Amino acid sequence: MPSEKKISSASDCISFMQAGCELKKVRPNSRIYNRFFTLDPDLQALRWEPSKKDLEKAKLDISAIKEIRLGKNTETFRNNGLADQISEDCALSVIHGENYESLDLVANSADVANIWVSGLRYLVSRSKQPLDLMESSHNTPRFAWLKTVFEAADVDGNGIMLEDTSVELIKKLNPTLKESKIRLKFKEIQKSKEKLTTRVTEEEFCEAFCELCTRPEVYFLLVQISKNKEYLDANDLMLFLEAEQGVTHITEEMCLDIIRRYELSQEGRLKGFLAIDGFTQYLLSPECDIFDPEHKKIVQDMTQPLSHYYINASHNTYLIEDQLRGPADINGYVRALKMSCRSIELDVCDGPDNEPIICNRNNMTSPLSFQNVIEVINKLAFFASEYPLILCLGNHCSVQQQKVVVQHMKRIFGNKLYTETPLSSEAYLPSPEKLKMKIIVKGKKLPCDQDILEGEVTDEDEEAEISRRLSEDFSREPKLIWLCKELSDLVSLCKSVQYKDFETSMKAQNYWEICSFSEAEASRIANEYPEDFVNYNKKFLSRVYPSAMRIDSSNLNPQDFWNCGCQIVAMNYQTPGPMMDLHTGWFLQNGGCGYVLRPSVMREEVSYFSANTKGIVPGVSPQVLHVKIISGQNFPKPKGACAKGDVIDPYVCIEIHGIPADCTEQRTKTVQQNSDNPIFDESFEFQINLPELAMIRFVVLDDDYIGDEFIGQYTIPLECLQPGYRHIPLRSFVGDIMEHVTLFVHIAITNRSGGGKAQKRSLSVRIGKKAREYTMLRNTGLKTIDDIFKLAVHPLREATDMRENMQVWLLSALVYSECASRGPDEPCQ
């Protein structure tokens, strides 16, 4: 079957309108009628049928049209009882006559609505000479450029070339196109002209390229922002960048530079305009990526205590398979460190010839030399991040081989090892900034009040936890292991201690001590004591590791524990999937350095926050995320799908991850049998109550799958979203970027009252205090009610001032109290 002709120019829109289609006509009395609308052959009037009116009255002269609006933007739509059932993207209104009456219509798809809006706007803007322009549609700059491309490839100068040469030329201009699709298009063109030869003329080459390489949604966008031209000049581009893309301080010279870099035709580059092909390339470029380039750098304050950051952490780092059968592999460390992991695990056991080894104690067949592992760690420790690396040491060695471990670490790491004794006069851990290029050892320590060369300490590793869980006696004491003084002395800021309860910890735990929680224990505490868990994590480090029952090395949901402020949530890097997507996406921010500053409500001493918050967070302004899923590009067939041909039926899921009040999921409709450029054109809104902890995961799935439905995904923190029209580079199941596979979207973020783009946290962290935000009241439109609620505005402002002032005073009092307790020679921070 020949493919449906794409809209690639104004003349295509006009042709479609002349052929006509069914539109729904909306009346103010809430009635909706199906009518067949057409454009007259002479382009002078719009007609519809059937109609009770005279045929000459069931029309609208193009010369009478004042404005064409896309969306539900008239009183008829606003007052229609069925308006909620009408898609915003499918609605359009034609404003006409001296009294500015409206003809309100609904198309059966956003594409059709765009065709009518673009075509009518074109006709209205060129009402005096439309016919001349239509006849010269093949003399546009785009066709002039394509002719030069064709002539350069036509070495014989005959005006024709072999089909193979034409296919290669189009592939070169657009590498994303499949060869079979290009050949099919040439066959369609030749069949329509009843040609027997396979040689391609210049006109056929231009026609094939325009139909194959024009994305309708991008064409409609270009026409909209260019005020019905088929190209953008510098002023159009400047307005687009400022109003839609959120770019500040844009100049005309910057716009001309973009045109020079992306416009394909020499004429366009010289005259300063961007046609459809250059505009498409610009939208696909890194400059229009959804990820804010500002967050590819360190943008957060790195001088706060270590306990105020989420830390990128790995579990069983030495594994590249599951924990039951998987052998130890050095590549586990290479992968983790190259992904900015800042907390890695080393399970060390006695090896042959007095040389310690690292191994999976469930599979001892391929142990790693401890010395070789730490040489690799030393080489890559600061390859992806200069901030501190934590080594979680699982010590299963004899005292004799523990001393060998110490010798290797001191010799190989040298002065990178952080062994300074913590100061009891301090209250918090040092900052990542202060600990740059340092390696911190987490492990057990001998009692500091005993001067001994070796001694017994409790074994609190994960195997001990398993044995306690499997035992009927859950209260039995943990076993003891021997520890030598040399290894004990390597542990400084991350001394492992056992958690008992929050009351004991807040009274007796030192700031340099760290508790490790199993997934089950951390989940129980998070559910029973959510506020206490958050407060505990303001001062102390917490490490959460996956349940020992996850023998397939599946991953826990890190968001559950980030919500409680847990800094080190250890992940099985070797196991891809939704949970690892969240982890990887979260740590893309802040320059991908492996440290992310927690929200202020989870750091400040006087703030209150519960991980189980079901609504608005006190002191935090909610934001509204507006997402429009426009189209997809070059979706592959799911990798694990059984034999089903190459056709897929894609749809898109949008997942919001964060505190429980923010977690939700919505999906688009399914587009049947289209993997190259499926058009979704659906809009969604999400209220985000704690934006600093929210993530968005875009997932593309196949609705007609056999065996596997996953096509691609992309996960990004809300803080890193760029507004405007953006392409999302989709990742495969294992997390690799898939070449040319994208999702085209429009993003907007506003505050809850609907005004403007909300302030981003990263900027406020760098710049300082943000302006005080007051509760806004919306008008209902009922004067009596609005007048009553106006009286509440002033008291609400006063209440906000009192609350914020009280927090400032309390914080000042704490600082004053701390300063007063210091000696005369001690600096007050």
Short mmCIF file of N, CA and C in Angstrom, two decimals, residues 299-414:
data_model
loop_
_atom_site.label_atom_id
_atom_site.label_comp_id
_atom_site.label_asym_id
_atom_site.label_seq_id
_atom_site.Cartn_x
_atom_site.Cartn_y
_atom_site.Cartn_z
N VAL A 299 26.96 22.63 40.06
CA VAL A 299 26.18 23.85 40.30
C VAL A 299 25.70 23.96 41.75
N GLN A 300 25.88 22.91 42.52
CA GLN A 300 25.39 22.93 43.90
C GLN A 300 26.52 23.30 44.87
N ASP A 301 26.10 23.75 46.04
CA ASP A 301 27.05 24.11 47.11
C ASP A 301 27.71 22.83 47.62
N MET A 302 29.01 22.70 47.45
CA MET A 302 29.72 21.48 47.86
C MET A 302 30.46 21.65 49.18
N THR A 303 30.12 22.70 49.95
CA THR A 303 30.83 22.98 51.21
C THR A 303 30.00 22.59 52.43
N GLN A 304 28.89 21.88 52.22
CA GLN A 304 28.07 21.45 53.35
C GLN A 304 28.55 20.09 53.86
N PRO A 305 28.12 19.69 55.06
CA PRO A 305 28.58 18.40 55.61
C PRO A 305 28.24 17.24 54.69
N LEU A 306 29.07 16.22 54.71
CA LEU A 306 28.91 15.04 53.86
C LEU A 306 27.52 14.42 54.01
N SER A 307 26.95 14.53 55.22
CA SER A 307 25.64 13.92 55.50
C SER A 307 24.50 14.65 54.80
N HIS A 308 24.77 15.79 54.18
CA HIS A 308 23.73 16.56 53.50
C HIS A 308 23.61 16.21 52.02
N TYR A 309 24.30 15.17 51.58
CA TYR A 309 24.31 14.81 50.15
C TYR A 309 23.86 13.37 49.94
N TYR A 310 23.18 13.15 48.81
CA TYR A 310 22.99 11.78 48.34
C TYR A 310 24.28 11.36 47.65
N ILE A 311 24.68 10.12 47.87
CA ILE A 311 25.98 9.64 47.38
C ILE A 311 25.76 8.43 46.47
N ASN A 312 26.29 8.49 45.27
CA ASN A 312 26.18 7.43 44.28
C ASN A 312 26.91 6.18 44.81
N ALA A 313 26.16 5.08 45.03
CA ALA A 313 26.73 3.92 45.73
C ALA A 313 26.44 2.62 44.99
N SER A 314 27.41 1.71 45.08
CA SER A 314 27.30 0.40 44.44
C SER A 314 27.26 -0.70 45.49
N HIS A 315 26.53 -1.77 45.18
CA HIS A 315 26.46 -2.94 46.05
C HIS A 315 27.16 -4.11 45.36
N ASN A 316 27.96 -4.85 46.13
CA ASN A 316 28.71 -5.99 45.54
C ASN A 316 29.38 -5.57 44.23
N THR A 317 30.20 -4.54 44.31
CA THR A 317 30.77 -3.90 43.13
C THR A 317 31.53 -4.88 42.25
N TYR A 318 32.08 -5.91 42.84
CA TYR A 318 32.91 -6.86 42.11
C TYR A 318 32.10 -7.80 41.21
N LEU A 319 30.76 -7.75 41.28
CA LEU A 319 29.93 -8.65 40.49
C LEU A 319 29.49 -8.01 39.18
N ILE A 320 29.43 -8.82 38.13
CA ILE A 320 28.82 -8.37 36.87
C ILE A 320 27.66 -9.29 36.49
N GLU A 321 27.40 -10.29 37.38
CA GLU A 321 26.24 -11.16 37.22
C GLU A 321 25.52 -11.21 38.56
N ASP A 322 24.61 -12.20 38.73
CA ASP A 322 23.87 -12.26 39.99
C ASP A 322 24.77 -12.75 41.13
N GLN A 323 24.31 -12.49 42.38
CA GLN A 323 25.16 -12.75 43.53
C GLN A 323 25.23 -14.23 43.91
N LEU A 324 24.37 -15.05 43.30
CA LEU A 324 24.39 -16.47 43.64
C LEU A 324 25.46 -17.22 42.86
N ARG A 325 25.53 -16.95 41.53
CA ARG A 325 26.46 -17.70 40.69
C ARG A 325 27.58 -16.84 40.11
N GLY A 326 27.39 -15.52 40.17
CA GLY A 326 28.31 -14.64 39.46
C GLY A 326 29.72 -14.65 40.02
N PRO A 327 30.73 -14.76 39.15
CA PRO A 327 32.13 -14.69 39.60
C PRO A 327 32.54 -13.23 39.84
N ALA A 328 33.58 -13.02 40.62
CA ALA A 328 34.12 -11.68 40.80
C ALA A 328 34.81 -11.24 39.51
N ASP A 329 34.66 -9.96 39.16
CA ASP A 329 35.21 -9.45 37.90
C ASP A 329 35.70 -8.03 38.11
N ILE A 330 36.92 -7.76 37.69
CA ILE A 330 37.51 -6.44 37.86
C ILE A 330 36.71 -5.37 37.12
N ASN A 331 36.00 -5.79 36.05
CA ASN A 331 35.22 -4.82 35.25
C ASN A 331 34.07 -4.21 36.05
N GLY A 332 33.65 -4.88 37.12
CA GLY A 332 32.63 -4.30 37.98
C GLY A 332 33.10 -2.98 38.58
N TYR A 333 34.36 -2.93 38.99
CA TYR A 333 34.93 -1.69 39.56
C TYR A 333 35.16 -0.64 38.47
N VAL A 334 35.61 -1.09 37.32
CA VAL A 334 35.85 -0.16 36.21
C VAL A 334 34.56 0.54 35.82
N ARG A 335 33.49 -0.26 35.66
CA ARG A 335 32.19 0.30 35.27
C ARG A 335 31.67 1.28 36.31
N ALA A 336 31.70 0.88 37.58
CA ALA A 336 31.15 1.73 38.64
C ALA A 336 31.90 3.05 38.74
N LEU A 337 33.22 3.01 38.72
CA LEU A 337 34.01 4.24 38.88
C LEU A 337 33.87 5.16 37.67
N LYS A 338 33.71 4.58 36.48
CA LYS A 338 33.50 5.42 35.29
C LYS A 338 32.11 6.05 35.28
N MET A 339 31.20 5.50 36.09
CA MET A 339 29.85 6.06 36.21
C MET A 339 29.73 6.95 37.45
N SER A 340 30.87 7.45 37.93
CA SER A 340 30.90 8.39 39.07
C SER A 340 30.40 7.78 40.37
N CYS A 341 30.50 6.47 40.51
CA CYS A 341 30.13 5.85 41.78
C CYS A 341 31.11 6.31 42.85
N ARG A 342 30.59 6.74 44.02
CA ARG A 342 31.45 7.28 45.08
C ARG A 342 31.46 6.41 46.33
N SER A 343 30.82 5.25 46.27
CA SER A 343 30.86 4.31 47.38
C SER A 343 30.87 2.90 46.79
N ILE A 344 31.99 2.20 46.94
CA ILE A 344 32.12 0.87 46.36
C ILE A 344 32.45 -0.14 47.46
N GLU A 345 32.20 -1.42 47.18
CA GLU A 345 32.36 -2.46 48.18
C GLU A 345 33.51 -3.41 47.83
N LEU A 346 34.26 -3.79 48.86
CA LEU A 346 35.34 -4.77 48.71
C LEU A 346 35.18 -5.84 49.79
N ASP A 347 34.80 -7.04 49.38
CA ASP A 347 34.73 -8.18 50.31
C ASP A 347 36.06 -8.91 50.25
N VAL A 348 36.87 -8.76 51.30
CA VAL A 348 38.25 -9.27 51.28
C VAL A 348 38.35 -10.53 52.13
N CYS A 349 38.96 -11.57 51.56
CA CYS A 349 39.14 -12.86 52.24
C CYS A 349 40.62 -13.27 52.17
N ASP A 350 40.96 -14.25 52.97
CA ASP A 350 42.31 -14.81 52.91
C ASP A 350 42.54 -15.50 51.56
N GLY A 351 43.70 -15.23 50.97
CA GLY A 351 44.05 -15.86 49.71
C GLY A 351 45.32 -16.68 49.85
N PRO A 352 45.71 -17.36 48.79
CA PRO A 352 46.92 -18.18 48.83
C PRO A 352 48.18 -17.30 48.88
N ASP A 353 49.26 -17.88 49.36
CA ASP A 353 50.56 -17.20 49.41
C ASP A 353 50.51 -15.89 50.19
N ASN A 354 49.65 -15.87 51.22
CA ASN A 354 49.53 -14.70 52.10
C ASN A 354 49.10 -13.43 51.35
N GLU A 355 48.39 -13.62 50.22
CA GLU A 355 47.89 -12.48 49.45
C GLU A 355 46.37 -12.45 49.52
N PRO A 356 45.77 -11.40 50.11
CA PRO A 356 44.30 -11.31 50.23
C PRO A 356 43.64 -11.31 48.85
N ILE A 357 42.41 -11.79 48.81
CA ILE A 357 41.65 -11.82 47.56
C ILE A 357 40.28 -11.17 47.76
N ILE A 358 39.67 -10.76 46.65
CA ILE A 358 38.28 -10.29 46.65
C ILE A 358 37.48 -11.30 45.85
N CYS A 359 36.39 -11.78 46.45
CA CYS A 359 35.63 -12.82 45.76
C CYS A 359 34.18 -12.79 46.20
N ASN A 360 33.35 -13.45 45.39
CA ASN A 360 31.97 -13.72 45.76
C ASN A 360 32.00 -15.00 46.57
N ARG A 361 31.66 -14.90 47.85
CA ARG A 361 31.81 -16.08 48.71
C ARG A 361 30.78 -17.17 48.42
N ASN A 362 29.84 -16.87 47.51
CA ASN A 362 28.94 -17.92 47.01
C ASN A 362 29.55 -18.64 45.81
N ASN A 363 30.61 -18.05 45.24
CA ASN A 363 31.25 -18.63 44.06
C ASN A 363 32.73 -18.28 44.12
N MET A 364 33.52 -19.19 44.63
CA MET A 364 34.95 -18.93 44.87
C MET A 364 35.82 -19.29 43.67
N THR A 365 35.20 -19.54 42.51
CA THR A 365 35.97 -20.07 41.38
C THR A 365 36.88 -19.04 40.73
N SER A 366 36.58 -17.75 40.84
CA SER A 366 37.41 -16.76 40.13
C SER A 366 37.71 -15.57 41.04
N PRO A 367 38.51 -15.77 42.06
CA PRO A 367 38.82 -14.66 42.96
C PRO A 367 39.71 -13.63 42.28
N LEU A 368 39.66 -12.39 42.76
CA LEU A 368 40.50 -11.30 42.26
C LEU A 368 41.59 -10.99 43.27
N SER A 369 42.75 -10.69 42.79
CA SER A 369 43.83 -10.27 43.67
C SER A 369 43.46 -8.91 44.28
N PHE A 370 43.48 -8.81 45.60
CA PHE A 370 43.17 -7.55 46.27
C PHE A 370 44.10 -6.44 45.78
N GLN A 371 45.36 -6.76 45.60
CA GLN A 371 46.33 -5.76 45.15
C GLN A 371 45.96 -5.23 43.77
N ASN A 372 45.58 -6.13 42.85
CA ASN A 372 45.20 -5.69 41.51
C ASN A 372 43.96 -4.80 41.52
N VAL A 373 43.01 -5.17 42.39
CA VAL A 373 41.76 -4.40 42.47
C VAL A 373 42.04 -2.98 42.94
N ILE A 374 42.84 -2.82 43.99
CA ILE A 374 43.04 -1.45 44.49
C ILE A 374 43.98 -0.65 43.58
N GLU A 375 44.77 -1.34 42.77
CA GLU A 375 45.54 -0.61 41.75
C GLU A 375 44.60 0.00 40.70
N VAL A 376 43.57 -0.78 40.31
CA VAL A 376 42.57 -0.26 39.37
C VAL A 376 41.78 0.87 40.03
N ILE A 377 41.41 0.68 41.29
CA ILE A 377 40.67 1.73 42.01
C ILE A 377 41.51 3.00 42.09
N ASN A 378 42.78 2.86 42.39
CA ASN A 378 43.67 4.02 42.49
C ASN A 378 43.76 4.77 41.16
N LYS A 379 43.76 4.00 40.07
CA LYS A 379 43.88 4.61 38.75
C LYS A 379 42.60 5.35 38.35
N LEU A 380 41.43 4.80 38.74
CA LEU A 380 40.15 5.36 38.28
C LEU A 380 39.35 6.08 39.36
N ALA A 381 39.89 6.14 40.58
CA ALA A 381 39.14 6.70 41.71
C ALA A 381 38.57 8.07 41.39
N PHE A 382 39.33 8.92 40.72
CA PHE A 382 38.90 10.28 40.45
C PHE A 382 38.85 10.56 38.94
N PHE A 383 38.60 9.49 38.18
CA PHE A 383 38.48 9.60 36.73
C PHE A 383 37.24 10.42 36.35
N ALA A 384 36.09 10.14 37.00
CA ALA A 384 34.84 10.81 36.65
C ALA A 384 34.42 11.86 37.66
N SER A 385 35.04 11.88 38.84
CA SER A 385 34.68 12.84 39.88
C SER A 385 35.85 13.04 40.82
N GLU A 386 36.07 14.29 41.22
CA GLU A 386 37.18 14.58 42.13
C GLU A 386 36.75 14.55 43.59
N TYR A 387 35.48 14.24 43.82
CA TYR A 387 34.98 14.24 45.20
C TYR A 387 35.23 12.89 45.87
N PRO A 388 35.18 12.83 47.22
CA PRO A 388 35.69 11.67 47.97
C PRO A 388 35.06 10.34 47.56
N LEU A 389 35.89 9.31 47.60
CA LEU A 389 35.47 7.94 47.31
C LEU A 389 35.46 7.15 48.61
N ILE A 390 34.34 6.48 48.90
CA ILE A 390 34.21 5.68 50.12
C ILE A 390 34.39 4.21 49.77
N LEU A 391 35.33 3.56 50.46
CA LEU A 391 35.54 2.12 50.28
C LEU A 391 34.87 1.39 51.44
N CYS A 392 33.80 0.63 51.15
CA CYS A 392 33.11 -0.14 52.19
C CYS A 392 33.82 -1.50 52.28
N LEU A 393 34.61 -1.64 53.31
CA LEU A 393 35.49 -2.80 53.43
C LEU A 393 34.80 -3.91 54.21
N GLY A 394 34.54 -5.04 53.52
CA GLY A 394 34.01 -6.23 54.19
C GLY A 394 35.19 -7.11 54.55
N ASN A 395 35.55 -7.10 55.81
CA ASN A 395 36.78 -7.77 56.26
C ASN A 395 36.48 -9.20 56.71
N HIS A 396 37.00 -10.19 55.95
CA HIS A 396 36.84 -11.60 56.32
C HIS A 396 38.21 -12.27 56.38
N CYS A 397 39.24 -11.47 56.66
CA CYS A 397 40.62 -11.96 56.65
C CYS A 397 41.11 -12.29 58.05
N SER A 398 42.12 -13.13 58.08
CA SER A 398 42.84 -13.35 59.33
C SER A 398 43.64 -12.10 59.66
N VAL A 399 44.08 -11.98 60.91
CA VAL A 399 44.86 -10.81 61.33
C VAL A 399 46.12 -10.67 60.47
N GLN A 400 46.75 -11.80 60.15
CA GLN A 400 47.98 -11.78 59.36
C GLN A 400 47.74 -11.14 57.98
N GLN A 401 46.65 -11.55 57.30
CA GLN A 401 46.39 -10.98 55.98
C GLN A 401 45.76 -9.59 56.04
N GLN A 402 45.15 -9.25 57.18
CA GLN A 402 44.68 -7.87 57.36
C GLN A 402 45.86 -6.91 57.27
N LYS A 403 46.98 -7.31 57.83
CA LYS A 403 48.17 -6.45 57.79
C LYS A 403 48.68 -6.28 56.36
N VAL A 404 48.52 -7.32 55.54
CA VAL A 404 48.91 -7.22 54.13
C VAL A 404 47.96 -6.24 53.41
N VAL A 405 46.67 -6.30 53.74
CA VAL A 405 45.68 -5.36 53.18
C VAL A 405 46.11 -3.93 53.47
N VAL A 406 46.51 -3.66 54.71
CA VAL A 406 46.93 -2.32 55.12
C VAL A 406 48.17 -1.88 54.34
N GLN A 407 49.13 -2.79 54.21
CA GLN A 407 50.38 -2.46 53.49
C GLN A 407 50.07 -2.07 52.04
N HIS A 408 49.23 -2.85 51.37
CA HIS A 408 48.89 -2.56 49.97
C HIS A 408 48.17 -1.21 49.86
N MET A 409 47.24 -0.96 50.73
CA MET A 409 46.45 0.28 50.65
C MET A 409 47.33 1.50 50.90
N LYS A 410 48.20 1.43 51.89
CA LYS A 410 49.08 2.57 52.19
C LYS A 410 50.05 2.81 51.05
N ARG A 411 50.58 1.72 50.48
CA ARG A 411 51.57 1.87 49.41
C ARG A 411 50.94 2.39 48.13
N ILE A 412 49.76 1.85 47.76
CA ILE A 412 49.15 2.19 46.48
C ILE A 412 48.38 3.52 46.55
N PHE A 413 47.60 3.72 47.61
CA PHE A 413 46.81 4.95 47.71
C PHE A 413 47.64 6.14 48.20
N GLY A 414 48.66 5.87 49.02
CA GLY A 414 49.53 6.95 49.51
C GLY A 414 48.75 8.01 50.28
#
